């Protein structure tokens, strides 16, 4: 019974530690290095893979075009990535 209990405790600890690592690895990727890699023409998925999920997404549609703005907040910085039809056209802001 003691061996089972010890094994269960080790498994429980490993599960908790693994969950914490997963949460930390899913954290913000907004760094100056990653931001410098954003280029005109990148897809929205490429941006999300590089910077993570945006804090805010604003979408407007007009005349067959879809304009999307991804906003990321980091410390006292705001970064905006503008896309037209799912492709980057510009970015603004910097990491402080």
XYZ file of N, CA and C in Angstrom:
288
model
N 0.822 -1.191 0.000
C 0.000 0.000 0.000
C 0.867 1.257 0.000
N 1.990 1.224 0.751
C 2.877 2.375 0.817
C 3.504 2.687 -0.535
N 3.892 1.671 -1.288
C 4.489 1.864 -2.603
C 3.478 2.483 -3.564
N 2.236 2.016 -3.502
C 1.186 2.577 -4.352
C 0.981 4.050 -4.041
N 0.936 4.371 -2.756
C 0.714 5.758 -2.345
C 1.879 6.645 -2.795
N 3.099 6.178 -2.644
C 4.275 6.945 -3.055
C 4.271 7.144 -4.569
N 3.965 6.092 -5.315
C 3.896 6.185 -6.771
C 2.827 7.170 -7.224
N 1.698 7.158 -6.539
C 0.611 8.079 -6.867
C 1.029 9.519 -6.589
N 1.746 9.731 -5.480
C 2.210 11.076 -5.142
C 3.203 11.578 -6.191
N 4.116 10.715 -6.636
C 5.092 11.102 -7.658
C 4.374 11.428 -8.961
N 3.403 10.590 -9.339
C 2.641 10.846 -10.556
C 1.893 12.170 -10.459
N 1.272 12.418 -9.313
C 0.532 13.666 -9.108
C 1.439 14.881 -9.226
N 2.624 14.803 -8.621
C 3.578 15.901 -8.696
C 4.020 16.119 -10.139
N 4.300 15.039 -10.863
C 4.734 15.150 -12.261
C 3.633 15.777 -13.114
N 2.386 15.422 -12.865
C 1.270 15.986 -13.627
C 1.138 17.480 -13.370
N 1.295 17.885 -12.115
C 1.204 19.312 -11.778
C 2.367 20.078 -12.398
N 3.575 19.534 -12.282
C 4.753 20.195 -12.855
C 4.612 20.326 -14.372
N 4.127 19.275 -15.023
C 3.925 19.320 -16.472
C 2.896 20.366 -16.871
N 1.836 20.489 -16.099
C 0.799 21.491 -16.382
C 1.352 22.898 -16.257
N 2.174 23.126 -15.239
C 2.769 24.449 -15.054
C 3.687 24.782 -16.223
N 4.507 23.829 -16.649
C 5.396 24.066 -17.796
C 4.601 24.368 -19.057
N 3.504 23.664 -19.252
C 2.664 23.911 -20.422
C 2.092 25.313 -20.385
N 1.609 25.753 -19.245
C 1.051 27.101 -19.123
C 2.112 28.158 -19.351
N 3.299 27.961 -18.825
C 4.378 28.925 -19.001
C 4.796 28.984 -20.463
N 4.870 27.850 -21.138
C 5.294 27.837 -22.540
C 4.252 28.466 -23.456
N 3.005 28.557 -23.016
C 1.953 29.172 -23.820
C 1.845 30.666 -23.551
N 2.735 31.191 -22.736
C 2.689 32.600 -22.365
C 3.020 33.510 -23.535
N 3.060 34.799 -23.285
C 3.299 35.771 -24.333
C 4.645 35.575 -25.009
N 4.667 35.737 -26.312
C 5.891 35.623 -27.086
C 6.294 36.991 -27.614
N 5.702 38.029 -27.090
C 5.947 39.368 -27.598
C 7.278 39.884 -27.070
N 8.297 39.728 -27.889
C 9.620 40.243 -27.566
C 10.080 41.110 -28.734
N 11.058 41.952 -28.483
C 11.595 42.795 -29.555
C 12.160 41.922 -30.675
N 12.768 40.806 -30.303
C 13.336 39.887 -31.302
C 12.253 39.304 -32.201
N 11.155 38.852 -31.597
C 10.056 38.291 -32.390
C 9.379 39.367 -33.231
N 9.200 40.544 -32.640
C 8.557 41.635 -33.368
C 9.366 42.027 -34.607
N 10.682 41.989 -34.501
C 11.549 42.341 -35.630
C 11.397 41.358 -36.788
N 10.872 40.173 -36.526
C 10.703 39.154 -37.572
C 9.415 39.325 -38.370
N 8.518 40.213 -37.917
C 7.264 40.442 -38.637
C 7.571 41.168 -39.936
N 7.092 40.610 -41.046
C 7.354 41.189 -42.360
C 6.062 41.346 -43.150
N 6.054 42.342 -44.017
C 4.918 42.551 -44.915
C 4.683 41.272 -45.714
N 3.415 40.885 -45.810
C 3.041 39.705 -46.580
C 2.869 38.447 -45.751
N 3.325 38.467 -44.495
C 3.128 37.291 -43.639
C 1.635 37.061 -43.429
N 1.256 35.811 -43.219
C -0.144 35.498 -42.950
C -0.461 35.742 -41.478
N -1.744 35.820 -41.183
C -2.168 36.016 -39.799
C -1.713 34.846 -38.929
N -1.720 33.645 -39.472
C -1.281 32.470 -38.712
C 0.216 32.536 -38.419
N 1.007 33.021 -39.366
C 2.448 33.176 -39.133
C 2.694 34.179 -38.004
N 1.914 35.258 -37.983
C 2.048 36.259 -36.925
C 1.699 35.637 -35.577
N 0.587 34.914 -35.522
C 0.169 34.281 -34.268
C 1.186 33.244 -33.800
N 1.763 32.491 -34.729
C 2.778 31.510 -34.360
C 4.013 32.180 -33.782
N 4.323 33.361 -34.270
C 5.514 34.079 -33.830
C 5.274 34.875 -32.543
N 4.149 35.587 -32.475
C 3.894 36.489 -31.339
C 2.889 35.942 -30.324
N 2.186 34.889 -30.683
C 1.146 34.365 -29.803
C -0.204 34.967 -30.140
N -1.195 34.587 -29.369
C -2.556 35.069 -29.584
C -2.626 36.561 -29.248
N -3.211 37.375 -30.134
C -3.339 38.814 -29.852
C -4.237 39.064 -28.644
N -3.970 40.155 -27.939
C -4.814 40.543 -26.815
C -6.146 41.095 -27.299
N -6.150 41.667 -28.513
C -7.366 42.236 -29.088
C -7.309 42.058 -30.601
N -8.442 41.731 -31.190
C -8.548 41.604 -32.645
C -9.718 42.462 -33.104
N -9.452 43.377 -34.029
C -10.497 44.240 -34.581
C -10.587 43.952 -36.079
N -11.796 43.655 -36.563
C -12.000 43.306 -37.972
C -13.024 44.237 -38.592
N -12.689 44.753 -39.778
C -13.633 45.553 -40.561
C -13.645 45.029 -41.989
N -14.840 45.007 -42.590
C -14.980 44.541 -43.965
C -15.582 45.649 -44.809
N -15.005 45.853 -46.011
C -15.532 46.854 -46.937
C -15.017 46.577 -48.333
N -15.884 46.700 -49.308
C -15.527 46.592 -50.724
C -14.731 45.329 -51.051
N -15.090 44.233 -50.418
C -14.420 42.965 -50.700
C -13.096 42.772 -49.979
N -12.702 43.704 -49.129
C -11.465 43.597 -48.362
C -11.806 43.383 -46.895
N -10.950 42.652 -46.207
C -11.088 42.470 -44.770
C -9.851 43.049 -44.110
N -10.062 44.071 -43.310
C -8.968 44.687 -42.557
C -8.991 44.180 -41.127
N -7.864 43.687 -40.673
C -7.761 43.134 -39.328
C -6.611 43.813 -38.601
N -6.832 44.163 -37.354
C -5.766 44.718 -36.521
C -5.583 43.817 -35.315
N -4.374 43.288 -35.159
C -4.000 42.538 -33.967
C -3.329 43.518 -33.023
N -3.777 43.569 -31.780
C -3.132 44.415 -30.774
C -2.562 43.526 -29.681
N -1.304 43.777 -29.370
C -0.604 43.067 -28.302
C -0.202 44.084 -27.246
N -0.372 43.710 -25.983
C 0.021 44.572 -24.865
C 1.136 43.866 -24.095
N 2.227 44.559 -23.850
C 3.319 44.001 -23.056
C 3.879 45.111 -22.188
N 3.777 44.931 -20.872
C 4.210 45.953 -19.919
C 3.529 47.269 -20.268
N 4.294 48.289 -20.628
C 3.688 49.579 -20.989
C 3.721 49.795 -22.494
N 3.847 48.712 -23.251
C 3.942 48.808 -24.707
C 2.675 48.297 -25.372
N 2.307 48.939 -26.465
C 1.233 48.451 -27.333
C 1.815 48.270 -28.722
N 1.560 47.111 -29.305
C 2.020 46.821 -30.655
C 0.798 46.464 -31.477
N 0.699 47.057 -32.660
C -0.413 46.769 -33.569
C 0.139 46.207 -34.867
N -0.483 45.126 -35.312
C -0.153 44.510 -36.597
C -1.394 44.642 -37.464
N -1.264 45.334 -38.603
C -2.392 45.532 -39.497
C -2.299 44.557 -40.667
N -3.439 43.919 -40.960
C -3.507 42.950 -42.050
C -4.652 43.305 -42.983
N -4.487 43.025 -44.248
C -5.562 43.131 -45.221
C -5.672 41.766 -45.885
N -6.873 41.218 -45.846
C -7.135 39.882 -46.377
C -6.131 38.862 -45.853
N -5.931 38.899 -44.526
C -5.108 37.925 -43.801
C -3.606 38.032 -44.072
N -3.143 39.166 -44.635
C -1.709 39.374 -44.885
C -1.255 40.672 -44.230
N -0.081 40.654 -43.604
C 0.459 41.839 -42.933
C 0.739 42.934 -43.953
N 0.251 44.141 -43.649
C 0.562 45.309 -44.474
C 1.413 46.316 -43.704
N 1.302 46.308 -42.362
C 2.139 47.212 -41.569
C 2.084 46.819 -40.105
N 3.024 47.376 -39.350
C 3.023 47.185 -37.909
C 3.467 48.477 -37.260
N 3.050 48.699 -36.039
C 3.453 49.901 -35.321
C 3.635 49.579 -33.854
N 4.445 50.372 -33.192
C 4.722 50.174 -31.786
C 6.061 49.510 -31.593
N 6.495 49.492 -30.346
C 7.763 48.852 -30.009
C 7.692 48.308 -28.593
N 8.605 47.426 -28.281
C 8.670 46.862 -26.944
C 9.568 47.758 -26.100
N 9.055 48.213 -24.969
C 9.844 49.078 -24.073
C 10.546 48.258 -23.022
